[in-house]
């Protein structure tokens, strides 16, 4: 699949901003004028709002489309809104909405996505696809593929985090490896981070935005409202236009690469060092597996089972303590050890299931 850019390529991040919901014409226009002055690339505002629980504000509906058209006329900004069914698509296209987006609660449902894709057949409008609420890369890719099959080529992806049941500092946990895997599979597709819906709160918006840029995301989508505390949806995560300007101003934009030869030489040396260390790691791991096989053989001769829970707990505790002394997180040590242990068990199992006498050299 070959995607075309939704936004012109540039050295600085793509900036999409605007209120969570369009509430009144005055609120939309105030936000848009303030953001136009800051040179954003696309103005966002939800007209149809899919809410998790009933009785929340569900958007102003089609009448908000005329407000967005006025934003275009008065500020020259391109505008975007969320569509969740075929009728939304027809209405939005009728009003000249420049870019459409599919929300997280729609991406999860292939029937809805297909309905939208069918409604878009033959239309030349870019579409941004938010990740589904659950951490399912295939569902996200599936939505993109449905649009692609309908002839849409200008497609971008928006990472807005994933639902999580339990305590976390985020509203939706980022699970950065999922959008990065999407980027690996679709390298020419622009990837945007919706820091507002990941954070759910104002105080960590900059941190998450910076992390996204450090991971080479192409841009940010952020909710901005003239009076955030009075917003009809998502008040805790929206910024005033002034605070949004501060956030953008504090971002450090890193370039994917440079032609500075000193820099490139140093990077090259460090990368060699990494490659050598990786080789060493693999040699050590291979040796560890050989020892595991010897243990397997020994257990087999003595008729002892492979998995010993007490030994496993002891290994983990020892490694976590050692890891902490070396500055390695508990999470990392546990994941790493589990992978090594699984592989060890496979090796032990292999020698256990070999016919008796197959290995005599030990
Ligand atoms: C939104 O952007 O306001 C929205 C409803 O987002 P999501 O689909 O990511 O929940
Ligand atoms: Mn919102």
mmCIF file of C-alpha atoms and ligand atoms in Angstrom:
data_model
loop_
_atom_site.group_PDB
_atom_site.id
_atom_site.type_symbol
_atom_site.label_atom_id
_atom_site.label_comp_id
_atom_site.label_asym_id
_atom_site.label_seq_id
_atom_site.Cartn_x
_atom_site.Cartn_y
_atom_site.Cartn_z
ATOM 1 C CA UNK A 1 0.000 0.000 0.000
ATOM 2 C CA UNK A 2 1.233 3.471 -0.823
ATOM 3 C CA UNK A 3 -0.191 6.363 1.099
ATOM 4 C CA UNK A 4 -0.108 10.007 0.197
ATOM 5 C CA UNK A 5 0.500 12.691 2.797
ATOM 6 C CA UNK A 6 -2.488 14.358 4.431
ATOM 7 C CA UNK A 7 -0.240 17.277 5.405
ATOM 8 C CA UNK A 8 2.588 18.933 3.502
ATOM 9 C CA UNK A 9 5.942 17.617 4.615
ATOM 10 C CA UNK A 10 7.759 20.075 6.840
ATOM 11 C CA UNK A 11 10.562 20.254 9.380
ATOM 12 C CA UNK A 12 8.243 21.199 12.203
ATOM 13 C CA UNK A 13 5.526 18.984 13.660
ATOM 14 C CA UNK A 14 2.039 19.058 12.135
ATOM 15 C CA UNK A 15 -0.270 20.866 14.544
ATOM 16 C CA UNK A 16 -3.952 19.987 14.796
ATOM 17 C CA UNK A 17 -5.888 21.808 17.507
ATOM 18 C CA UNK A 18 -9.362 22.930 18.506
ATOM 19 C CA UNK A 19 -12.094 22.203 20.991
ATOM 20 C CA UNK A 20 -13.195 18.690 21.857
ATOM 21 C CA UNK A 21 -16.760 19.672 20.859
ATOM 22 C CA UNK A 22 -18.270 22.519 18.913
ATOM 23 C CA UNK A 23 -20.646 24.056 21.490
ATOM 24 C CA UNK A 24 -21.684 27.433 20.090
ATOM 25 C CA UNK A 25 -20.759 29.365 16.986
ATOM 26 C CA UNK A 26 -19.000 32.001 19.112
ATOM 27 C CA UNK A 27 -16.944 29.395 21.005
ATOM 28 C CA UNK A 28 -15.816 27.736 17.760
ATOM 29 C CA UNK A 29 -14.883 31.035 16.100
ATOM 30 C CA UNK A 30 -13.037 32.373 19.166
ATOM 31 C CA UNK A 31 -10.948 29.198 19.376
ATOM 32 C CA UNK A 32 -10.286 29.196 15.627
ATOM 33 C CA UNK A 33 -9.136 32.839 15.445
ATOM 34 C CA UNK A 34 -6.762 32.363 18.388
ATOM 35 C CA UNK A 35 -5.337 29.190 16.852
ATOM 36 C CA UNK A 36 -5.047 30.645 13.348
ATOM 37 C CA UNK A 37 -2.715 33.284 14.822
ATOM 38 C CA UNK A 38 -0.505 30.504 16.101
ATOM 39 C CA UNK A 39 -0.179 29.004 12.626
ATOM 40 C CA UNK A 40 -1.723 25.596 13.226
ATOM 41 C CA UNK A 41 -2.223 23.255 10.242
ATOM 42 C CA UNK A 42 -5.751 22.005 10.890
ATOM 43 C CA UNK A 43 -8.629 23.065 13.133
ATOM 44 C CA UNK A 44 -10.512 20.254 14.884
ATOM 45 C CA UNK A 45 -13.938 20.227 16.475
ATOM 46 C CA UNK A 46 -16.393 17.415 17.188
ATOM 47 C CA UNK A 47 -19.935 17.874 15.902
ATOM 48 C CA UNK A 48 -21.164 14.338 16.514
ATOM 49 C CA UNK A 49 -19.734 13.105 19.814
ATOM 50 C CA UNK A 50 -19.721 9.386 20.606
ATOM 51 C CA UNK A 51 -19.886 9.358 24.403
ATOM 52 C CA UNK A 52 -19.143 6.348 26.556
ATOM 53 C CA UNK A 53 -22.203 6.879 28.792
ATOM 54 C CA UNK A 54 -25.650 8.203 27.810
ATOM 55 C CA UNK A 55 -26.831 11.593 29.090
ATOM 56 C CA UNK A 56 -23.473 13.237 28.270
ATOM 57 C CA UNK A 57 -23.426 16.017 25.672
ATOM 58 C CA UNK A 58 -23.582 14.258 22.298
ATOM 59 C CA UNK A 59 -22.628 17.149 20.048
ATOM 60 C CA UNK A 60 -24.568 19.886 18.289
ATOM 61 C CA UNK A 61 -24.999 17.799 15.128
ATOM 62 C CA UNK A 62 -25.194 19.083 11.558
ATOM 63 C CA UNK A 63 -25.737 22.738 12.485
ATOM 64 C CA UNK A 64 -22.104 22.867 13.650
ATOM 65 C CA UNK A 65 -20.958 22.202 10.086
ATOM 66 C CA UNK A 66 -21.952 25.734 9.083
ATOM 67 C CA UNK A 67 -19.813 27.045 11.966
ATOM 68 C CA UNK A 68 -16.811 25.129 10.646
ATOM 69 C CA UNK A 69 -17.453 26.509 7.170
ATOM 70 C CA UNK A 70 -17.337 29.987 8.712
ATOM 71 C CA UNK A 71 -14.027 29.123 10.374
ATOM 72 C CA UNK A 72 -12.636 28.332 6.927
ATOM 73 C CA UNK A 73 -13.975 31.517 5.407
ATOM 74 C CA UNK A 74 -12.825 33.803 8.223
ATOM 75 C CA UNK A 75 -9.450 32.294 9.115
ATOM 76 C CA UNK A 76 -8.373 30.317 6.046
ATOM 77 C CA UNK A 77 -7.720 27.305 8.293
ATOM 78 C CA UNK A 78 -8.479 23.816 7.053
ATOM 79 C CA UNK A 79 -11.025 22.073 9.280
ATOM 80 C CA UNK A 80 -11.716 18.520 10.432
ATOM 81 C CA UNK A 81 -14.477 16.716 12.295
ATOM 82 C CA UNK A 82 -15.246 13.167 13.389
ATOM 83 C CA UNK A 83 -17.552 10.988 11.281
ATOM 84 C CA UNK A 84 -19.107 7.800 12.618
ATOM 85 C CA UNK A 85 -21.555 6.751 9.895
ATOM 86 C CA UNK A 86 -22.379 7.244 6.209
ATOM 87 C CA UNK A 87 -24.755 10.120 6.883
ATOM 88 C CA UNK A 88 -22.045 12.046 8.753
ATOM 89 C CA UNK A 89 -19.781 11.584 5.726
ATOM 90 C CA UNK A 90 -22.374 12.933 3.263
ATOM 91 C CA UNK A 91 -23.150 15.909 5.505
ATOM 92 C CA UNK A 92 -19.491 16.757 6.126
ATOM 93 C CA UNK A 93 -18.631 16.577 2.430
ATOM 94 C CA UNK A 94 -21.605 18.782 1.590
ATOM 95 C CA UNK A 95 -20.162 21.489 3.856
ATOM 96 C CA UNK A 96 -16.636 21.203 2.467
ATOM 97 C CA UNK A 97 -14.986 19.762 5.591
ATOM 98 C CA UNK A 98 -11.354 19.365 4.476
ATOM 99 C CA UNK A 99 -10.309 16.283 6.444
ATOM 100 C CA UNK A 100 -12.441 13.652 8.198
ATOM 101 C CA UNK A 101 -11.451 11.548 11.176
ATOM 102 C CA UNK A 102 -12.709 8.216 12.447
ATOM 103 C CA UNK A 103 -12.892 8.018 16.252
ATOM 104 C CA UNK A 104 -11.639 5.281 18.538
ATOM 105 C CA UNK A 105 -15.111 3.922 19.246
ATOM 106 C CA UNK A 106 -15.791 3.580 15.517
ATOM 107 C CA UNK A 107 -12.457 2.016 14.517
ATOM 108 C CA UNK A 108 -13.324 -0.987 16.704
ATOM 109 C CA UNK A 109 -16.328 -1.822 14.542
ATOM 110 C CA UNK A 110 -15.575 -3.150 11.041
ATOM 111 C CA UNK A 111 -19.234 -2.726 9.963
ATOM 112 C CA UNK A 112 -19.157 0.985 10.792
ATOM 113 C CA UNK A 113 -15.764 1.477 9.188
ATOM 114 C CA UNK A 114 -16.939 -0.326 6.052
ATOM 115 C CA UNK A 115 -20.060 1.841 5.914
ATOM 116 C CA UNK A 116 -17.875 4.964 6.088
ATOM 117 C CA UNK A 117 -15.456 3.598 3.488
ATOM 118 C CA UNK A 118 -18.356 2.853 1.111
ATOM 119 C CA UNK A 119 -19.754 6.356 1.613
ATOM 120 C CA UNK A 120 -16.322 7.780 0.749
ATOM 121 C CA UNK A 121 -15.890 5.839 -2.500
ATOM 122 C CA UNK A 122 -15.031 8.338 -5.219
ATOM 123 C CA UNK A 123 -14.545 11.254 -2.797
ATOM 124 C CA UNK A 124 -11.142 12.915 -2.734
ATOM 125 C CA UNK A 125 -10.938 13.726 0.960
ATOM 126 C CA UNK A 126 -8.180 12.811 3.411
ATOM 127 C CA UNK A 127 -9.119 10.663 6.407
ATOM 128 C CA UNK A 128 -7.379 10.268 9.763
ATOM 129 C CA UNK A 129 -7.959 7.012 11.640
ATOM 130 C CA UNK A 130 -7.694 6.925 15.408
ATOM 131 C CA UNK A 131 -6.566 3.696 17.024
ATOM 132 C CA UNK A 132 -9.349 1.473 18.391
ATOM 133 C CA UNK A 133 -9.949 1.790 22.137
ATOM 134 C CA UNK A 134 -8.486 -1.679 22.704
ATOM 135 C CA UNK A 135 -4.815 -2.386 21.990
ATOM 136 C CA UNK A 136 -5.402 -4.265 18.740
ATOM 137 C CA UNK A 137 -3.010 -3.322 15.956
ATOM 138 C CA UNK A 138 -4.826 -5.482 13.400
ATOM 139 C CA UNK A 139 -8.130 -3.708 13.992
ATOM 140 C CA UNK A 140 -6.389 -0.358 13.437
ATOM 141 C CA UNK A 141 -4.720 -1.639 10.264
ATOM 142 C CA UNK A 142 -8.016 -3.174 9.143
ATOM 143 C CA UNK A 143 -9.778 0.187 9.287
ATOM 144 C CA UNK A 144 -6.979 1.776 7.249
ATOM 145 C CA UNK A 145 -7.125 -1.056 4.719
ATOM 146 C CA UNK A 146 -10.910 -0.673 4.305
ATOM 147 C CA UNK A 147 -10.461 3.008 3.430
ATOM 148 C CA UNK A 148 -7.587 2.199 1.100
ATOM 149 C CA UNK A 149 -9.704 -0.362 -0.735
ATOM 150 C CA UNK A 150 -12.370 2.306 -1.190
ATOM 151 C CA UNK A 151 -9.786 4.371 -3.078
ATOM 152 C CA UNK A 152 -8.733 6.761 -0.290
ATOM 153 C CA UNK A 153 -4.968 7.356 -0.448
ATOM 154 C CA UNK A 154 -4.492 10.348 1.815
ATOM 155 C CA UNK A 155 -4.736 8.555 5.158
ATOM 156 C CA UNK A 156 -3.068 9.464 8.460
ATOM 157 C CA UNK A 157 -3.159 7.576 11.766
ATOM 158 C CA UNK A 158 -3.881 9.133 15.142
ATOM 159 C CA UNK A 159 -2.574 7.532 18.310
ATOM 160 C CA UNK A 160 -4.922 8.362 21.205
ATOM 161 C CA UNK A 161 -3.949 5.640 23.680
ATOM 162 C CA UNK A 162 -5.788 2.520 24.810
ATOM 163 C CA UNK A 163 -8.382 1.769 27.464
ATOM 164 C CA UNK A 164 -7.039 0.259 30.622
ATOM 165 C CA UNK A 165 -8.980 -1.078 33.579
ATOM 166 C CA UNK A 166 -7.061 -0.105 36.692
ATOM 167 C CA UNK A 167 -5.073 2.793 38.082
ATOM 168 C CA UNK A 168 -2.813 4.654 35.702
ATOM 169 C CA UNK A 169 -1.633 8.231 35.375
ATOM 170 C CA UNK A 170 -3.139 8.374 31.883
ATOM 171 C CA UNK A 171 -6.712 8.442 30.709
ATOM 172 C CA UNK A 172 -5.719 6.014 27.955
ATOM 173 C CA UNK A 173 -2.390 4.223 28.271
ATOM 174 C CA UNK A 174 -0.033 5.025 25.381
ATOM 175 C CA UNK A 175 1.480 1.551 24.679
ATOM 176 C CA UNK A 176 3.913 3.309 22.321
ATOM 177 C CA UNK A 177 5.049 0.042 20.754
ATOM 178 C CA UNK A 178 1.675 -0.286 18.966
ATOM 179 C CA UNK A 179 1.774 2.986 16.958
ATOM 180 C CA UNK A 180 5.470 2.395 16.300
ATOM 181 C CA UNK A 181 4.672 -1.041 14.887
ATOM 182 C CA UNK A 182 1.990 0.588 12.701
ATOM 183 C CA UNK A 183 4.636 3.024 11.426
ATOM 184 C CA UNK A 184 6.977 0.118 10.676
ATOM 185 C CA UNK A 185 4.260 -1.545 8.598
ATOM 186 C CA UNK A 186 3.060 1.658 6.889
ATOM 187 C CA UNK A 187 6.225 3.791 6.803
ATOM 188 C CA UNK A 188 4.880 6.467 4.462
ATOM 189 C CA UNK A 189 1.718 7.117 6.490
ATOM 190 C CA UNK A 190 1.770 10.233 8.676
ATOM 191 C CA UNK A 191 1.374 9.470 12.369
ATOM 192 C CA UNK A 192 -0.171 11.976 14.781
ATOM 193 C CA UNK A 193 -0.260 11.812 18.576
ATOM 194 C CA UNK A 194 -3.491 12.926 20.258
ATOM 195 C CA UNK A 195 -1.884 13.846 23.556
ATOM 196 C CA UNK A 196 -5.194 15.132 24.978
ATOM 197 C CA UNK A 197 -6.977 11.786 24.988
ATOM 198 C CA UNK A 198 -3.884 9.915 26.165
ATOM 199 C CA UNK A 199 -3.428 12.265 29.140
ATOM 200 C CA UNK A 200 -6.972 13.209 30.143
ATOM 201 C CA UNK A 201 -5.354 16.002 32.183
ATOM 202 C CA UNK A 202 -3.493 19.175 31.394
ATOM 203 C CA UNK A 203 -0.340 18.777 33.481
ATOM 204 C CA UNK A 204 1.288 15.986 31.459
ATOM 205 C CA UNK A 205 0.322 17.106 27.937
ATOM 206 C CA UNK A 206 3.776 18.529 27.191
ATOM 207 C CA UNK A 207 5.577 15.421 28.452
ATOM 208 C CA UNK A 208 3.504 13.120 26.214
ATOM 209 C CA UNK A 209 3.782 15.459 23.211
ATOM 210 C CA UNK A 210 7.569 15.552 23.603
ATOM 211 C CA UNK A 211 7.766 11.793 23.889
ATOM 212 C CA UNK A 212 5.787 11.458 20.635
ATOM 213 C CA UNK A 213 8.165 13.833 18.830
ATOM 214 C CA UNK A 214 11.172 11.995 20.242
ATOM 215 C CA UNK A 215 9.690 8.818 18.756
ATOM 216 C CA UNK A 216 9.492 10.557 15.366
ATOM 217 C CA UNK A 217 5.739 11.109 15.223
ATOM 218 C CA UNK A 218 4.788 13.569 12.485
ATOM 219 C CA UNK A 219 2.515 15.763 14.568
ATOM 220 C CA UNK A 220 0.098 16.382 17.409
ATOM 221 C CA UNK A 221 -3.639 16.694 17.869
ATOM 222 C CA UNK A 222 -4.515 18.690 20.988
ATOM 223 C CA UNK A 223 -7.799 19.913 22.394
ATOM 224 C CA UNK A 224 -7.956 23.682 22.865
ATOM 225 C CA UNK A 225 -10.961 25.576 24.241
ATOM 226 C CA UNK A 226 -11.447 29.290 25.009
ATOM 227 C CA UNK A 227 -12.582 28.401 28.568
ATOM 228 C CA UNK A 228 -11.514 24.795 29.224
ATOM 229 C CA UNK A 229 -13.108 24.511 32.658
ATOM 230 C CA UNK A 230 -16.500 25.310 31.179
ATOM 231 C CA UNK A 231 -16.211 22.882 28.268
ATOM 232 C CA UNK A 232 -19.225 20.649 27.645
ATOM 233 C CA UNK A 233 -16.948 17.649 27.101
ATOM 234 C CA UNK A 234 -13.447 16.728 28.311
ATOM 235 C CA UNK A 235 -12.872 19.861 30.449
ATOM 236 C CA UNK A 236 -9.909 18.488 32.409
ATOM 237 C CA UNK A 237 -7.706 17.909 29.368
ATOM 238 C CA UNK A 238 -8.317 21.035 27.286
ATOM 239 C CA UNK A 239 -5.921 23.988 27.154
ATOM 240 C CA UNK A 240 -6.581 27.678 26.622
ATOM 241 C CA UNK A 241 -5.120 28.959 23.339
ATOM 242 C CA UNK A 242 -2.428 30.772 25.355
ATOM 243 C CA UNK A 243 -1.395 27.626 27.246
ATOM 244 C CA UNK A 244 -1.434 25.711 23.986
ATOM 245 C CA UNK A 245 1.018 28.278 22.578
ATOM 246 C CA UNK A 246 3.259 27.715 25.610
ATOM 247 C CA UNK A 247 3.137 23.959 25.158
ATOM 248 C CA UNK A 248 4.078 24.181 21.485
ATOM 249 C CA UNK A 249 6.802 26.729 22.241
ATOM 250 C CA UNK A 250 8.451 24.398 24.754
ATOM 251 C CA UNK A 251 8.609 21.390 22.435
ATOM 252 C CA UNK A 252 12.065 20.339 21.329
ATOM 253 C CA UNK A 253 11.874 19.344 17.684
ATOM 254 C CA UNK A 254 14.460 16.768 16.719
ATOM 255 C CA UNK A 255 15.373 16.040 13.113
ATOM 256 C CA UNK A 256 15.356 12.426 11.910
ATOM 257 C CA UNK A 257 18.948 12.849 10.709
ATOM 258 C CA UNK A 258 21.645 15.401 9.738
ATOM 259 C CA UNK A 259 24.676 15.739 7.397
ATOM 260 C CA UNK A 260 26.982 16.884 10.214
ATOM 261 C CA UNK A 261 29.928 14.493 9.723
ATOM 262 C CA UNK A 262 31.195 14.701 13.339
ATOM 263 C CA UNK A 263 27.779 13.769 14.594
ATOM 264 C CA UNK A 264 27.424 10.928 12.088
ATOM 265 C CA UNK A 265 30.863 9.539 12.947
ATOM 266 C CA UNK A 266 30.184 9.529 16.685
ATOM 267 C CA UNK A 267 26.787 7.922 16.112
ATOM 268 C CA UNK A 268 28.403 5.295 13.924
ATOM 269 C CA UNK A 269 30.951 4.429 16.620
ATOM 270 C CA UNK A 270 28.261 4.147 19.261
ATOM 271 C CA UNK A 271 26.203 1.934 16.978
ATOM 272 C CA UNK A 272 29.212 -0.357 16.461
ATOM 273 C CA UNK A 273 29.537 -0.581 20.199
ATOM 274 C CA UNK A 274 25.864 -1.566 20.461
ATOM 275 C CA UNK A 275 26.269 -4.205 17.739
ATOM 276 C CA UNK A 276 29.248 -5.719 19.556
ATOM 277 C CA UNK A 277 27.371 -5.792 22.840
ATOM 278 C CA UNK A 278 24.403 -7.435 21.114
ATOM 279 C CA UNK A 279 26.743 -10.130 19.754
ATOM 280 C CA UNK A 280 28.097 -10.696 23.242
ATOM 281 C CA UNK A 281 24.568 -10.883 24.654
ATOM 282 C CA UNK A 282 23.597 -13.508 22.094
ATOM 283 C CA UNK A 283 26.713 -15.565 22.758
ATOM 284 C CA UNK A 284 25.928 -15.494 26.463
ATOM 285 C CA UNK A 285 22.310 -16.434 25.834
ATOM 286 C CA UNK A 286 23.374 -19.357 23.654
ATOM 287 C CA UNK A 287 25.679 -20.536 26.465
ATOM 288 C CA UNK A 288 22.844 -20.210 28.941
ATOM 289 C CA UNK A 289 20.659 -22.404 26.702
ATOM 290 C CA UNK A 290 23.396 -25.038 26.547
ATOM 291 C CA UNK A 291 23.469 -25.154 30.345
ATOM 292 C CA UNK A 292 19.656 -25.391 30.351
ATOM 293 C CA UNK A 293 19.888 -28.375 28.015
ATOM 294 C CA UNK A 294 22.347 -30.061 30.362
ATOM 295 C CA UNK A 295 19.955 -29.477 33.222
ATOM 296 C CA UNK A 296 17.164 -30.932 31.081
ATOM 297 C CA UNK A 297 19.170 -34.052 30.425
ATOM 298 C CA UNK A 298 20.054 -34.377 34.071
ATOM 299 C CA UNK A 299 16.418 -33.986 35.135
ATOM 300 C CA UNK A 300 15.431 -36.560 32.553
ATOM 301 C CA UNK A 301 17.874 -39.121 33.907
ATOM 302 C CA UNK A 302 16.523 -38.515 37.390
ATOM 303 C CA UNK A 303 12.895 -38.277 36.280
ATOM 304 C CA UNK A 304 12.310 -34.716 37.572
ATOM 305 C CA UNK A 305 9.783 -32.300 35.992
ATOM 306 C CA UNK A 306 11.055 -29.322 34.002
ATOM 307 C CA UNK A 307 9.215 -26.398 35.558
ATOM 308 C CA UNK A 308 10.020 -25.699 39.185
ATOM 309 C CA UNK A 309 7.948 -22.723 40.446
ATOM 310 C CA UNK A 310 10.101 -22.143 43.552
ATOM 311 C CA UNK A 311 13.243 -21.929 41.427
ATOM 312 C CA UNK A 312 11.508 -19.508 39.055
ATOM 313 C CA UNK A 313 10.544 -17.160 41.911
ATOM 314 C CA UNK A 314 14.107 -17.290 43.180
ATOM 315 C CA UNK A 315 15.518 -16.417 39.721
ATOM 316 C CA UNK A 316 13.139 -13.463 39.333
ATOM 317 C CA UNK A 317 13.850 -12.019 42.784
ATOM 318 C CA UNK A 318 17.577 -12.353 42.332
ATOM 319 C CA UNK A 319 17.481 -10.724 38.903
ATOM 320 C CA UNK A 320 15.191 -7.869 39.965
ATOM 321 C CA UNK A 321 17.519 -7.006 42.868
ATOM 322 C CA UNK A 322 20.562 -7.192 40.640
ATOM 323 C CA UNK A 323 18.774 -5.216 37.917
ATOM 324 C CA UNK A 324 17.809 -2.459 40.355
ATOM 325 C CA UNK A 325 21.479 -2.079 41.379
ATOM 326 C CA UNK A 326 22.331 -1.666 37.684
ATOM 327 C CA UNK A 327 19.553 0.841 36.959
ATOM 328 C CA UNK A 328 17.253 -1.613 35.126
ATOM 329 C CA UNK A 329 13.528 -1.357 35.819
ATOM 330 C CA UNK A 330 11.624 -4.229 37.430
ATOM 331 C CA UNK A 331 9.257 -4.281 34.426
ATOM 332 C CA UNK A 332 12.125 -4.734 31.986
ATOM 333 C CA UNK A 333 13.888 -7.402 34.040
ATOM 334 C CA UNK A 334 10.683 -9.398 34.390
ATOM 335 C CA UNK A 335 9.837 -9.286 30.673
ATOM 336 C CA UNK A 336 13.398 -10.149 29.677
ATOM 337 C CA UNK A 337 13.670 -12.985 32.143
ATOM 338 C CA UNK A 338 10.332 -14.437 31.130
ATOM 339 C CA UNK A 339 11.464 -14.542 27.482
ATOM 340 C CA UNK A 340 14.777 -16.172 28.442
ATOM 341 C CA UNK A 341 13.061 -18.633 30.742
ATOM 342 C CA UNK A 342 10.511 -19.635 28.074
ATOM 343 C CA UNK A 343 13.339 -20.299 25.648
ATOM 344 C CA UNK A 344 15.231 -22.310 28.307
ATOM 345 C CA UNK A 345 12.169 -24.431 28.918
ATOM 346 C CA UNK A 346 11.852 -25.082 25.195
ATOM 347 C CA UNK A 347 15.463 -26.225 25.102
ATOM 348 C CA UNK A 348 14.991 -28.457 28.148
ATOM 349 C CA UNK A 349 11.832 -29.887 26.651
ATOM 350 C CA UNK A 350 13.656 -30.673 23.428
ATOM 351 C CA UNK A 351 16.288 -32.769 25.188
ATOM 352 C CA UNK A 352 13.678 -34.424 27.412
ATOM 353 C CA UNK A 353 11.602 -35.565 24.465
ATOM 354 C CA UNK A 354 14.569 -36.878 22.486
ATOM 355 C CA UNK A 355 14.745 -40.690 22.431
ATOM 356 C CA UNK A 356 16.916 -42.162 25.154
ATOM 357 C CA UNK A 357 20.574 -42.314 24.220
ATOM 358 C CA UNK A 358 20.261 -39.681 21.483
ATOM 359 C CA UNK A 359 22.736 -37.499 23.362
ATOM 360 C CA UNK A 360 25.671 -39.272 24.721
ATOM 361 C CA UNK A 361 28.252 -36.529 24.703
ATOM 362 C CA UNK A 362 27.137 -35.102 28.070
HETATM 363 C C1 LIG B 1 -12.270 13.294 20.370
HETATM 364 O O1 LIG B 1 -11.296 13.457 19.636
HETATM 365 O O2 LIG B 1 -12.856 14.220 20.951
HETATM 366 C C2 LIG B 1 -12.706 11.901 20.636
HETATM 367 C C3 LIG B 1 -13.973 11.591 20.906
HETATM 368 O O3 LIG B 1 -11.697 11.076 20.610
HETATM 369 P P1 LIG B 1 -11.554 9.470 20.704
HETATM 370 O O4 LIG B 1 -12.288 8.902 19.536
HETATM 371 O O5 LIG B 1 -10.073 9.314 20.609
HETATM 372 O O6 LIG B 1 -12.102 9.053 22.040
HETATM 373 MN MN1 LIG B 2 -12.426 14.930 23.463
#
